[in-house]
Amino acid sequence: MADNPQFNFEISLSVLDNLGRYLYRSFATVIGEAISNAWDADAKNVHIYIDKAKNTFVIKDDGVGMTAEDFQEKLLRVGYSKRKGGRKKSPKGRPFIGRKGIGKLALLSCADRISIISKVKRGTYVGGTIDNSNLDKAITDDLKPEEYPLEECDAAAFAKYTKGHSRGTIIRFEGLKEGIKANLKSLATSIALYFRFTLLDRTFNIYVEDEKIGHKHLKELVDNTEFLWKVGKIDDPLIEDIERFFKKAPRDHEVLSIRMPGITGFIASVTKPRCLKIKDLDDRVGIDLFVNGRLRERDILKHTPTQRLAESYLYGQIHFNGLDDRVDRFTSSREGIVVDDPKYKAFLDRFRKKMVKLAEEWDQLRVKHRETGDTDNDRLTPTQRASTDLFSAVSKDYLSKTSKTKTKVDAWLDELHADAVYNFGSYADCFVSENLIRKYIRDANIPLTEEAKRDIQEYKTKELGSKGRGNISIAIRKDESDELAYLDMPALANLVDKKDASKQEACLARDAQEYKPMRDAVAHTARLSDSAKTRLTTVRENIKARIAKLLSKQTES
């Protein structure tokens, strides 16, 4: 085949659509490409300027910059990777974030025109402008890449940004897309949340309109944080901010730890799910996965659902640099990780197991701190859970955050917690069971005995005297003509279920007699002994079972 002509690949400009312009949906991903390139270029500072009137924004860095050859062979060459030849770090030792060499195309997705200029130290600016409308025409006309040269940059538009700029790259975006303009409101918060490598490394700074981005931009989130789980050892100013906030009210917060070898970061919970909706952000904050400081997967809980309520309260940042190895497991859009990757699947499995344990701890902490926990968690019975929530709600009325006695009162409430939960449930059983018996008596037309009539008259006389001493003229009972309302459990039980005592038969009346002294103690807010609780629980169950049996017979008849 000596006469066979030499063949080579040709790339259509339409590949830019498939790889860049319509592949990236997240503004964090788009702007992240510019910031990541600055990091890889050993920049110390990145400045972002927004001109709402002109509908433009500019990103400027002081990295090593590019020569004309670099601009053509590295920036405009789709697929060029800094990691060529096995390189993993920049000259200053920073781990490279860029990998595939297509992330730069994300810049084309957020504006009508994108102009880029760059220069090396003691060099001159080189660059060009990409007009998306002209690019569309070139794609429609099926032009070859060499037939579509970049336009000249408008030097005047860069004048205010090039002053004092000795080296680095400047990118100007004109005609911002509507989605991008909306996200600019939350730009500082987005950077503080999602560009962790910039905030964990003190040699790299980001400024928006000359204001340095830091954890102060996450203050609202920090101020609504309730519990913190630290994962491994990591020097993170955000964790330090949370712990400083906790120290202001240590009894209201908890700091715990999670051990996952090779993984660092933190997970935190907020007081209410709505606190995860950051002002001006399109969605809620979740638990995000970072690799070498770069956001690689938003809200990894979507891949590890535990179906527990705690998930709606959690946010955090997990760092697993072990995912950055010879295997490229990151999606082309750079907005996620290939879910079927074995190493990633192993991590998710390990993470989910930790989250199941964390969800259990969260429920216990919420109950401990007198907050509503996980109602689906069966470690407490429905009655215990409801009683616990009621005690928590009532307790808050007795606590003042500014009171000097807050700590003492808090301790008293902690001591009352278990007894209150038990008594609340017991009183609820008492209220429901006695009123059901009254309903049963009326429905069955059971007549009052002479003994019952005497009891009713005695109770009425006592109540009348009490009202007189209390100077009370209003009606106390909902229906004062309802004589059954004056009878307690033993008297009611004698009307509906009283067996011959000599035969030692089980009946409601016998249970009611045993129930009365403990029921009265509960009604008078006394705290029961452990033995009394055990006895009362048994009697309550007997009474409930007996009443259920009576009611079922009445329903059948």
Coordinates of C-alpha atoms in Angstrom, one line a residue:
M1 CA 0.0 0.0 0.0
A2 CA 2.9 2.3 -0.9
D3 CA 0.5 4.6 -2.8
N4 CA -2.0 4.9 0.0
P5 CA -2.3 8.6 1.0
Q6 CA -1.6 9.7 4.6
F7 CA -4.7 10.2 6.7
N8 CA -5.2 12.2 9.8
F9 CA -8.0 13.3 12.1
E10 CA -9.9 16.5 11.6
I11 CA -12.1 18.0 14.3
S12 CA -15.3 19.8 13.5
L13 CA -15.9 23.1 15.4
S14 CA -19.2 21.5 16.5
V15 CA -17.3 19.5 19.0
L16 CA -17.1 22.7 21.1
D17 CA -20.8 22.5 21.6
N18 CA -20.6 18.9 22.8
L19 CA -17.6 19.4 25.0
G20 CA -18.2 22.8 26.4
R21 CA -20.8 25.3 25.5
Y22 CA -23.9 23.2 26.4
L23 CA -22.3 20.7 28.7
Y24 CA -21.9 22.9 31.7
R25 CA -25.0 23.9 33.7
S26 CA -23.6 25.0 37.0
F27 CA -22.2 28.5 37.4
A28 CA -19.9 27.2 40.2
T29 CA -18.4 24.8 37.6
V30 CA -18.0 27.5 35.0
I31 CA -16.3 30.1 37.2
G32 CA -14.4 27.3 38.9
E33 CA -12.6 26.6 35.6
A34 CA -11.1 30.1 35.6
I35 CA -10.2 29.9 39.3
S36 CA -8.7 26.4 38.9
N37 CA -6.6 27.5 35.9
A38 CA -5.3 30.4 38.1
W39 CA -4.4 27.9 40.8
D40 CA -2.6 25.6 38.4
A41 CA -0.7 28.6 37.1
D42 CA 0.7 29.3 40.6
A43 CA -1.3 32.6 40.9
K44 CA -1.3 34.2 44.4
N45 CA -4.4 36.3 43.7
V46 CA -7.6 36.2 41.7
H47 CA -9.7 39.3 41.3
I48 CA -13.3 39.3 40.1
Y49 CA -15.0 42.5 39.0
I50 CA -18.7 42.8 38.1
D51 CA -20.2 45.6 36.0
K52 CA -23.9 45.2 36.2
A53 CA -24.6 48.3 34.0
K54 CA -22.5 46.9 31.1
N55 CA -23.5 43.3 31.9
T56 CA -19.9 42.1 32.1
F57 CA -17.6 40.5 34.6
V58 CA -13.8 40.1 34.6
I59 CA -11.5 37.5 36.2
K60 CA -7.9 38.5 36.6
D61 CA -5.0 36.4 38.1
D62 CA -1.3 37.0 38.6
G63 CA -0.2 33.5 37.6
V64 CA 2.7 32.7 35.3
G65 CA 0.7 33.8 32.2
M66 CA 1.0 32.6 28.6
T67 CA 3.2 33.3 25.6
A68 CA 1.7 33.3 22.1
E69 CA 2.8 29.7 21.7
D70 CA 1.2 28.8 25.1
F71 CA -2.0 30.5 24.1
Q72 CA -2.3 28.5 20.9
E73 CA -0.9 25.1 22.0
K74 CA -2.2 25.0 25.6
L75 CA -5.3 27.2 25.9
L76 CA -6.8 26.8 22.4
R77 CA -5.7 23.2 22.0
V78 CA -8.8 21.2 23.2
G79 CA -7.6 18.2 25.2
Y80 CA -4.2 19.6 26.2
S81 CA -3.5 18.4 29.7
K82 CA -1.0 19.9 32.1
R83 CA -0.4 16.3 33.4
K84 CA 1.3 15.3 30.2
G85 CA 4.4 13.3 30.9
G86 CA 3.2 12.3 34.4
R87 CA 3.4 15.8 35.9
K88 CA 1.0 16.1 38.9
K89 CA 2.1 19.4 40.4
S90 CA 2.8 23.0 39.4
P91 CA 6.4 24.4 39.7
K92 CA 5.4 25.7 43.2
G93 CA 4.2 22.3 44.2
R94 CA 0.4 22.7 43.9
P95 CA -1.5 19.6 42.9
F96 CA -2.9 20.2 39.5
I97 CA -6.7 20.5 39.3
G98 CA -7.1 20.4 35.6
R99 CA -7.0 17.0 33.9
K100 CA -8.7 16.5 30.6
G101 CA -8.0 19.8 29.0
I102 CA -11.6 20.5 28.1
G103 CA -12.7 22.4 31.1
K104 CA -11.7 25.7 29.5
L105 CA -14.6 25.3 27.2
A106 CA -17.0 25.9 30.1
L107 CA -16.0 29.6 29.8
L108 CA -17.9 29.7 26.5
S109 CA -21.2 28.8 28.1
C110 CA -21.9 31.8 30.3
A111 CA -21.7 34.9 28.0
D112 CA -22.1 36.1 24.4
R113 CA -18.5 37.2 24.0
I114 CA -15.4 36.0 25.9
S115 CA -12.1 37.8 25.6
I116 CA -8.9 36.4 27.0
I117 CA -5.5 38.2 27.3
S118 CA -2.4 36.9 29.0
K119 CA 1.3 37.7 29.4
V120 CA 4.4 36.3 31.0
K121 CA 6.8 38.3 33.1
R122 CA 8.5 41.0 31.0
G123 CA 6.3 39.9 28.1
T124 CA 3.5 41.5 26.1
Y125 CA -0.2 40.6 26.1
V126 CA -1.4 38.0 23.7
G127 CA -5.0 36.8 23.2
G128 CA -8.2 37.0 21.4
T129 CA -12.0 37.1 21.5
I130 CA -14.6 34.4 20.9
D131 CA -18.0 35.6 19.8
N132 CA -20.5 32.9 20.3
S133 CA -22.8 34.2 17.5
N134 CA -19.8 34.0 15.0
L135 CA -18.8 30.6 16.3
D136 CA -22.4 29.4 15.7
K137 CA -22.1 30.6 12.1
A138 CA -18.8 28.9 11.7
I139 CA -20.3 25.7 13.0
T140 CA -23.3 26.0 10.7
D141 CA -21.0 26.6 7.7
D142 CA -18.9 23.6 8.8
L143 CA -15.7 25.5 8.9
K144 CA -12.5 23.8 9.9
P145 CA -10.8 25.1 13.1
E146 CA -8.0 26.8 11.1
E147 CA -10.7 28.6 9.1
Y148 CA -12.1 30.3 12.3
P149 CA -9.5 32.7 13.7
L150 CA -10.2 34.4 17.1
E151 CA -11.1 38.1 16.9
E152 CA -8.8 40.9 18.1
C153 CA -9.4 41.9 21.7
D154 CA -10.6 45.4 22.5
A155 CA -7.6 46.8 24.3
A156 CA -9.6 49.7 25.7
A157 CA -12.0 47.4 27.5
F158 CA -9.0 45.9 29.4
A159 CA -7.3 49.2 30.2
K160 CA -8.4 49.5 33.8
Y161 CA -7.4 45.9 34.5
T162 CA -4.0 45.8 32.9
K163 CA -2.7 48.7 35.0
G164 CA 0.0 47.3 37.4
H165 CA -0.5 43.8 36.1
S166 CA 3.0 42.4 35.5
R167 CA 1.9 38.9 34.5
G168 CA -1.0 36.5 34.4
T169 CA -4.3 36.1 32.6
I170 CA -7.4 38.3 32.3
I171 CA -10.8 37.0 31.1
R172 CA -13.6 39.3 30.2
F173 CA -17.2 38.1 29.8
E174 CA -19.7 40.3 27.9
G175 CA -23.5 39.7 27.5
L176 CA -24.0 37.4 30.5
K177 CA -26.6 34.7 30.3
E178 CA -29.6 35.2 32.5
G179 CA -28.8 32.3 34.8
I180 CA -25.3 33.6 35.3
K181 CA -26.5 37.1 36.2
A182 CA -28.8 35.7 38.8
N183 CA -25.9 33.7 40.4
L184 CA -23.7 36.8 40.6
K185 CA -25.7 37.9 43.7
S186 CA -24.4 34.9 45.6
L187 CA -20.9 34.9 44.1
A188 CA -19.1 35.5 47.4
T189 CA -21.0 32.8 49.2
S190 CA -20.5 30.3 46.3
I191 CA -16.8 30.9 46.3
A192 CA -16.5 30.5 50.1
L193 CA -18.6 27.2 49.9
Y194 CA -17.3 25.5 46.8
F195 CA -13.7 26.6 46.2
R196 CA -12.2 25.1 49.3
F197 CA -8.6 24.8 47.9
T198 CA -8.6 28.6 47.8
L199 CA -9.5 29.0 51.4
L200 CA -7.5 26.1 52.8
D201 CA -4.3 27.4 51.2
R202 CA -3.3 30.8 52.6
T203 CA -1.0 31.5 49.6
F204 CA -4.0 31.8 47.3
N205 CA -6.6 34.6 47.6
I206 CA -9.8 35.4 45.8
Y207 CA -11.3 38.9 45.8
V208 CA -14.7 40.0 44.5
E209 CA -14.7 43.8 43.9
D210 CA -11.5 44.0 46.0
E211 CA -13.1 42.3 49.0
K212 CA -11.2 39.2 50.1
I213 CA -13.4 36.1 50.2
G214 CA -13.3 34.2 53.5
H215 CA -15.5 32.4 56.0
K216 CA -17.2 35.6 57.0
H217 CA -19.3 35.0 53.9
L218 CA -20.7 31.8 55.5
K219 CA -21.6 33.5 58.8
E220 CA -25.3 32.9 58.4
L221 CA -24.7 29.2 57.9
V222 CA -22.3 29.0 60.8
D223 CA -24.7 30.8 63.1
N224 CA -27.4 28.2 62.4
T225 CA -25.2 25.2 63.0
E226 CA -26.1 23.0 65.9
F227 CA -23.8 19.9 65.9
L228 CA -20.4 19.3 64.3
W229 CA -18.7 16.0 63.4
K230 CA -15.0 16.4 62.5
V231 CA -13.6 13.9 60.0
G232 CA -9.9 13.2 60.5
K233 CA -7.4 16.0 61.0
I234 CA -7.7 19.1 58.8
D235 CA -6.6 22.7 59.2
D236 CA -9.8 24.4 58.1
P237 CA -10.8 27.9 59.1
L238 CA -14.5 27.1 58.6
I239 CA -14.3 24.4 61.3
E240 CA -12.5 26.8 63.5
D241 CA -15.3 29.4 62.9
I242 CA -18.0 26.8 63.9
E243 CA -16.1 25.8 67.0
R244 CA -15.7 29.5 68.1
F245 CA -19.4 30.0 67.6
F246 CA -20.1 26.9 69.7
K247 CA -18.0 28.3 72.6
K248 CA -20.4 31.2 73.0
A249 CA -23.2 28.7 74.1
P250 CA -21.5 25.4 74.7
R251 CA -24.6 23.8 76.3
D252 CA -26.5 24.3 73.0
H253 CA -24.0 22.5 70.8
E254 CA -21.9 19.3 70.5
V255 CA -18.6 18.4 68.7
L256 CA -18.1 14.8 67.8
S257 CA -15.7 12.9 65.5
I258 CA -15.8 10.4 62.7
R259 CA -12.9 8.2 61.7
M260 CA -12.4 7.4 58.0
P261 CA -8.8 6.7 57.1
G262 CA -7.6 8.7 54.2
I263 CA -10.5 11.1 54.4
T264 CA -10.8 14.5 56.1
G265 CA -13.3 17.3 56.5
F266 CA -16.5 17.8 58.5
I267 CA -20.2 17.2 58.6
A268 CA -22.5 19.6 60.5
S269 CA -26.2 19.9 61.2
V270 CA -28.3 23.0 61.3
T271 CA -31.2 23.9 63.6
K272 CA -33.8 23.7 60.9
P273 CA -33.7 22.4 57.3
R274 CA -34.5 25.8 55.9
C275 CA -31.2 27.1 57.2
L276 CA -29.5 25.2 54.4
K277 CA -31.1 27.4 51.8
I278 CA -28.5 30.1 51.4
K279 CA -29.8 33.5 50.3
D280 CA -29.7 34.0 46.6
L281 CA -28.4 30.5 45.9
D282 CA -30.5 28.4 43.5
D283 CA -30.4 25.2 45.7
R284 CA -29.6 24.1 49.2
V285 CA -26.2 23.4 50.7
G286 CA -25.4 19.7 51.2
I287 CA -22.5 17.4 51.9
D288 CA -20.0 18.0 49.1
L289 CA -17.0 15.9 48.0
F290 CA -13.7 17.6 47.2
V291 CA -10.6 16.1 45.6
N292 CA -7.4 18.1 46.0
G293 CA -9.5 21.0 47.2
R294 CA -11.7 21.1 44.2
L295 CA -15.4 20.4 44.3
R296 CA -16.0 17.2 42.4
E297 CA -19.5 16.1 43.5
R298 CA -22.3 18.2 44.9
D299 CA -24.4 16.6 47.7
I300 CA -23.0 13.1 47.8
L301 CA -26.0 12.1 50.0
K302 CA -27.9 11.6 46.8
H303 CA -25.7 8.6 46.1
T304 CA -25.9 7.3 49.7
P305 CA -29.5 7.9 50.9
T306 CA -30.2 6.6 54.4
Q307 CA -33.9 7.6 54.3
R308 CA -33.4 9.2 57.7
L309 CA -34.7 12.6 58.7
A310 CA -31.2 13.8 59.7
E311 CA -30.3 14.1 56.0
S312 CA -32.4 17.2 55.6
Y313 CA -30.4 18.9 58.3
L314 CA -26.9 18.1 57.2
Y315 CA -24.2 19.9 55.3
G316 CA -20.4 19.4 55.1
Q317 CA -17.3 19.1 53.1
I318 CA -15.5 15.8 52.6
H319 CA -12.0 15.7 51.2
F320 CA -10.8 12.4 49.5
N321 CA -7.6 13.1 47.5
G322 CA -7.2 9.4 46.9
L323 CA -9.7 9.7 44.0
D324 CA -7.1 11.6 42.1
D325 CA -4.8 8.9 40.7
R326 CA -4.0 7.5 37.3
V327 CA -7.6 6.6 36.7
D328 CA -9.7 9.5 35.4
R329 CA -13.0 8.9 37.1
F330 CA -14.4 12.4 36.7
T331 CA -17.2 13.1 34.3
S332 CA -16.6 15.2 31.1
S333 CA -18.7 18.0 32.6
R334 CA -16.5 18.1 35.7
E335 CA -19.8 18.3 37.7
G336 CA -19.5 14.8 39.1
I337 CA -17.7 11.5 39.5
V338 CA -18.5 8.3 37.5
V339 CA -20.8 6.5 39.9
D340 CA -19.8 3.0 38.7
D341 CA -16.1 3.6 39.4
P342 CA -15.0 0.8 41.9
K343 CA -12.9 3.1 44.1
Y344 CA -15.7 5.7 44.3
K345 CA -18.3 3.0 45.0
A346 CA -16.2 1.6 47.8
F347 CA -15.9 5.1 49.2
L348 CA -19.7 5.7 49.0
D349 CA -20.4 2.3 50.7
R350 CA -18.0 3.3 53.5
F351 CA -19.5 6.8 53.8
R352 CA -23.1 5.5 53.9
K353 CA -22.3 3.2 56.9
K354 CA -20.9 6.2 58.7
M355 CA -24.0 8.3 57.8
V356 CA -26.3 5.6 59.3
K357 CA -24.5 5.9 62.6
L358 CA -24.4 9.7 62.4
A359 CA -28.2 9.8 61.8
E360 CA -28.6 7.8 65.0
E361 CA -26.3 10.1 66.9
W362 CA -28.1 13.1 65.5
D363 CA -31.5 11.9 66.8
Q364 CA -30.0 11.3 70.3
L365 CA -28.4 14.7 70.3
R366 CA -31.6 16.4 69.3
V367 CA -33.6 14.8 72.0
K368 CA -30.8 15.6 74.5
H369 CA -31.0 19.2 73.5
R370 CA -34.8 19.3 73.7
E371 CA -35.4 19.5 70.0
T372 CA -37.6 17.4 67.7
G373 CA -35.6 14.3 66.6
D374 CA -36.3 11.6 64.0
T375 CA -39.9 10.6 64.4
D376 CA -39.3 7.5 62.3
N377 CA -36.6 6.2 64.6
D378 CA -38.1 3.4 66.6
R379 CA -35.6 3.5 69.5
L380 CA -38.4 5.4 71.2
T381 CA -42.1 4.3 71.2
P382 CA -44.5 6.7 69.5
T383 CA -45.8 7.7 72.9
Q384 CA -42.3 8.3 74.3
R385 CA -41.4 10.3 71.2
A386 CA -44.5 12.5 71.5
S387 CA -44.0 13.0 75.2
T388 CA -40.4 13.9 74.6
D389 CA -41.3 16.5 72.0
L390 CA -44.0 18.0 74.4
F391 CA -41.5 18.2 77.2
S392 CA -38.9 19.9 74.9
A393 CA -41.5 22.4 73.7
V394 CA -42.7 23.3 77.3
S395 CA -39.1 23.5 78.6
K396 CA -38.2 26.3 76.2
D397 CA -40.6 28.6 77.9
Y398 CA -38.6 28.4 81.1
L399 CA -35.2 29.1 79.5
S400 CA -33.8 32.6 78.9
K401 CA -30.7 32.9 76.9
T402 CA -29.7 36.0 78.8
S403 CA -30.6 34.8 82.3
K404 CA -27.8 34.3 84.8
T405 CA -29.5 31.2 86.1
K406 CA -29.8 29.6 82.6
T407 CA -27.2 26.9 83.3
K408 CA -28.8 26.0 86.6
V409 CA -32.4 25.8 85.2
D410 CA -31.0 23.9 82.2
A411 CA -29.6 21.3 84.6
W412 CA -32.9 21.1 86.5
L413 CA -34.7 20.4 83.2
D414 CA -32.2 17.8 82.3
E415 CA -32.9 16.0 85.6
L416 CA -36.7 16.2 85.0
H417 CA -36.5 15.0 81.4
A418 CA -37.0 11.2 81.9
D419 CA -39.7 11.5 84.6
A420 CA -41.6 14.2 82.6
V421 CA -41.6 12.0 79.5
Y422 CA -43.0 9.1 81.5
N423 CA -45.6 11.2 83.4
F424 CA -46.8 12.9 80.2
G425 CA -47.4 9.5 78.6
S426 CA -49.1 8.2 81.7
Y427 CA -51.4 11.2 82.0
A428 CA -52.3 10.9 78.3
D429 CA -53.3 7.2 78.9
C430 CA -55.3 8.3 81.9
F431 CA -57.2 11.0 80.1
V432 CA -58.0 8.8 77.1
S433 CA -58.9 5.7 79.0
E434 CA -61.2 7.4 81.5
N435 CA -63.0 9.4 78.8
L436 CA -63.5 6.3 76.7
I437 CA -65.1 4.6 79.6
R438 CA -67.5 7.5 80.1
K439 CA -68.4 7.3 76.3
Y440 CA -68.9 3.6 76.8
I441 CA -71.2 4.0 79.8
R442 CA -73.4 6.6 77.9
D443 CA -73.6 4.5 74.8
A444 CA -74.5 1.3 76.7
N445 CA -77.0 3.2 78.8
I446 CA -75.5 1.9 82.0
P447 CA -77.4 3.3 85.0
L448 CA -75.6 5.0 87.9
T449 CA -75.5 3.0 91.2
E450 CA -76.4 4.6 94.5
E451 CA -72.7 4.5 95.4
A452 CA -71.8 6.4 92.2
K453 CA -74.5 9.0 92.9
R454 CA -73.1 9.6 96.4
D455 CA -69.6 10.0 94.9
I456 CA -70.8 12.5 92.4
Q457 CA -72.5 14.6 95.0
E458 CA -69.4 14.5 97.2
Y459 CA -67.2 15.7 94.4
K460 CA -69.6 18.4 93.4
T461 CA -69.7 19.7 97.0
K462 CA -65.9 19.8 97.2
E463 CA -65.6 21.6 93.8
L464 CA -68.2 24.2 94.9
G465 CA -66.2 24.9 98.0
S466 CA -62.9 25.2 96.1
K467 CA -64.5 27.6 93.6
G468 CA -65.8 29.8 96.4
R469 CA -62.4 29.9 98.1
G470 CA -60.8 30.7 94.7
N471 CA -63.4 33.4 93.9
I472 CA -64.3 31.6 90.7
S473 CA -67.7 32.1 89.1
I474 CA -67.1 30.6 85.6
A475 CA -67.8 27.0 84.7
I476 CA -64.7 24.8 85.0
R477 CA -65.9 21.6 83.4
K478 CA -66.9 21.6 79.8
D479 CA -70.4 20.2 80.6
E480 CA -71.4 20.6 84.3
S481 CA -74.5 18.6 83.7
D482 CA -72.4 15.6 82.8
E483 CA -72.3 13.7 86.1
L484 CA -69.9 11.0 84.8
A485 CA -67.2 13.8 84.5
Y486 CA -67.2 13.7 88.4
L487 CA -66.2 10.1 88.6
D488 CA -62.6 8.9 88.6
M489 CA -61.3 5.6 87.2
P490 CA -62.3 3.3 90.2
A491 CA -65.8 4.6 90.3
L492 CA -66.2 4.3 86.5
A493 CA -64.7 0.8 86.5
N494 CA -67.2 -0.3 89.2
L495 CA -70.0 0.7 86.8
V496 CA -68.8 -1.3 83.7
D497 CA -66.6 -4.1 84.9
K498 CA -66.8 -5.3 88.5
K499 CA -66.5 -9.0 89.2
D500 CA -67.0 -11.0 92.3
A501 CA -63.9 -10.3 94.4
S502 CA -64.2 -13.6 96.2
K503 CA -63.6 -15.4 92.8
Q504 CA -60.4 -13.4 92.1
E505 CA -61.5 -12.8 88.6
A506 CA -59.6 -10.3 86.4
C507 CA -61.6 -7.1 85.9
L508 CA -61.2 -3.4 85.3
A509 CA -62.3 -2.5 88.8
R510 CA -59.4 -4.4 90.4
D511 CA -56.9 -2.8 88.0
A512 CA -58.4 0.6 88.7
Q513 CA -57.9 0.2 92.5
E514 CA -54.3 -0.6 91.9
Y515 CA -54.0 2.3 89.4
K516 CA -55.6 5.0 91.6
P517 CA -52.7 6.0 94.0
M518 CA -50.1 6.1 91.2
R519 CA -52.6 7.9 88.8
D520 CA -53.2 10.5 91.5
A521 CA -49.4 11.0 92.0
V522 CA -49.1 11.6 88.3
A523 CA -52.0 14.0 88.2
H524 CA -50.4 15.9 91.1
T525 CA -47.1 16.1 89.1
A526 CA -45.2 13.9 91.5
R527 CA -42.1 12.1 90.2
L528 CA -42.6 8.3 90.5
S529 CA -40.1 5.8 91.8
D530 CA -38.7 3.2 89.4
S531 CA -40.8 0.5 91.1
A532 CA -43.9 2.6 90.8
K533 CA -43.2 3.2 87.1
T534 CA -42.8 -0.5 86.5
R535 CA -46.1 -1.3 88.4
L536 CA -48.0 1.6 86.7
T537 CA -46.8 0.5 83.3
T538 CA -48.2 -3.0 83.8
V539 CA -51.5 -1.7 85.2
R540 CA -51.9 0.7 82.3
E541 CA -51.4 -2.0 79.8
N542 CA -54.0 -4.2 81.6
I543 CA -56.5 -1.3 81.6
K544 CA -55.9 -0.5 78.0
A545 CA -56.4 -4.1 77.0
R546 CA -59.5 -4.4 79.2
I547 CA -61.1 -1.2 77.8
A548 CA -60.3 -2.3 74.2
K549 CA -62.1 -5.6 74.9
L550 CA -65.1 -3.8 76.3
L551 CA -65.3 -1.4 73.4
S552 CA -65.0 -4.1 70.8
K553 CA -68.0 -5.9 72.4
Q554 CA -70.0 -2.7 72.4
T555 CA -69.2 -2.1 68.7
E556 CA -70.2 -5.6 67.8
S557 CA -73.5 -5.3 69.6

